Amino acid sequence: MTRKGILFVISGPSGVGKGTVREALLKVRDDIEVSVSATTRPPRPGEIDGVDYFFIDRETFMKRVKENQFLEWANVYSNYYGTPREFVLNHLKNGRDVLLEIDIQGALQVKQKMPEGVFIFLSPPSIEDLAKRLCQRGKDSQESIEERLAACTQEMEQMIYYDYVVVNDQVENAVTKVNAIITAERCRIKNLELG
Ligand code: 5GP
């Protein structure tokens, strides 16, 4: 039995741990293509161009926007991020599943274009927990933490547009749930290529 490629989108508020869950998921699952986004943000220490992101300048980013090279793109806290369209569409066409880890604005754009995708909302257990995480990861200024927390309240309201919600209380629990969602979606009759 062959089946269509499925697009999985993991998304949620800034600081909820999307990247950590994705990394942990890939340790237990190597049968999914992971899209590498383009960004105008400078690389952090240890990040590799083409692996973590394609690091490009704003001019190049906007040129690619004009050329319609992104499936979605968004300005996330003053930097641009975009999902390369060809990569995603080619793998899906070849029956491979694709995983995106993107912000909520981007996920909603993808939902408009590809409603058949599987949209997973990663939620913090509480706003207090998110505040703690943002402080502990040490990447953001106090001002930026406050901005992200304020945005989170509105972002939580977008959950209704998703198919699943996974509370990221413990990374292992969240990964177990995302893994189960992937397994279940692969068994769905509607994803089979019949006849
Ligand atoms: P970071 O700069 O910390 O790696 O990521 C910042 C935010 O951008 C995270 O919420 C991440 O999920 C999101 N992000 C990463 N790649 C993309 C993308 O291609 N499109 C969109 N819309 N968001 C992205």
mmCIF file of C-alpha atoms and ligand atoms in Angstrom, residues 18 37 41 44 53 72 74 76 81-83 101-103 106 139, ligand 1:
data_model
loop_
_atom_site.group_PDB
_atom_site.id
_atom_site.type_symbol
_atom_site.label_atom_id
_atom_site.label_comp_id
_atom_site.label_asym_id
_atom_site.label_seq_id
_atom_site.Cartn_x
_atom_site.Cartn_y
_atom_site.Cartn_z
ATOM 1 C CA LYS A 18 9.283 23.756 19.680
ATOM 2 C CA SER A 37 14.050 27.502 7.012
ATOM 3 C CA ARG A 41 18.677 36.410 11.923
ATOM 4 C CA ARG A 44 24.044 31.774 17.090
ATOM 5 C CA TYR A 53 18.898 27.563 8.931
ATOM 6 C CA GLU A 72 5.064 30.882 4.022
ATOM 7 C CA ALA A 74 6.804 35.867 8.599
ATOM 8 C CA VAL A 76 9.125 36.918 13.996
ATOM 9 C CA TYR A 81 11.811 33.488 8.543
ATOM 10 C CA GLY A 82 10.556 31.486 5.577
ATOM 11 C CA THR A 83 9.907 27.883 4.552
ATOM 12 C CA GLU A 101 8.670 23.828 12.988
ATOM 13 C CA ILE A 102 7.444 27.383 12.550
ATOM 14 C CA ASP A 103 5.707 30.210 14.374
ATOM 15 C CA GLY A 106 3.476 30.937 9.438
ATOM 16 C CA LYS A 139 18.354 34.368 24.851
HETATM 17 P P1 5GP B 1 14.790 31.026 16.504
HETATM 18 O O1 5GP B 1 15.358 32.285 15.923
HETATM 19 O O2 5GP B 1 14.789 31.052 18.013
HETATM 20 O O3 5GP B 1 15.447 29.788 15.935
HETATM 21 O O4 5GP B 1 13.272 30.940 16.042
HETATM 22 C C1 5GP B 1 12.394 31.978 16.336
HETATM 23 C C2 5GP B 1 10.989 31.594 15.930
HETATM 24 O O5 5GP B 1 10.888 31.504 14.507
HETATM 25 C C3 5GP B 1 10.510 30.250 16.477
HETATM 26 O O6 5GP B 1 9.176 30.439 16.958
HETATM 27 C C4 5GP B 1 10.513 29.353 15.263
HETATM 28 O O7 5GP B 1 9.537 28.311 15.357
HETATM 29 C C5 5GP B 1 10.162 30.336 14.178
HETATM 30 N N1 5GP B 1 10.545 29.884 12.835
HETATM 31 C C6 5GP B 1 11.630 29.172 12.463
HETATM 32 N N2 5GP B 1 11.616 28.959 11.146
HETATM 33 C C7 5GP B 1 10.475 29.538 10.669
HETATM 34 C C8 5GP B 1 9.895 29.637 9.367
HETATM 35 O O8 5GP B 1 10.393 29.158 8.353
HETATM 36 N N3 5GP B 1 8.732 30.328 9.284
HETATM 37 C C9 5GP B 1 8.110 30.876 10.356
HETATM 38 N N4 5GP B 1 6.961 31.501 10.161
HETATM 39 N N5 5GP B 1 8.633 30.786 11.591
HETATM 40 C C10 5GP B 1 9.806 30.128 11.744
#
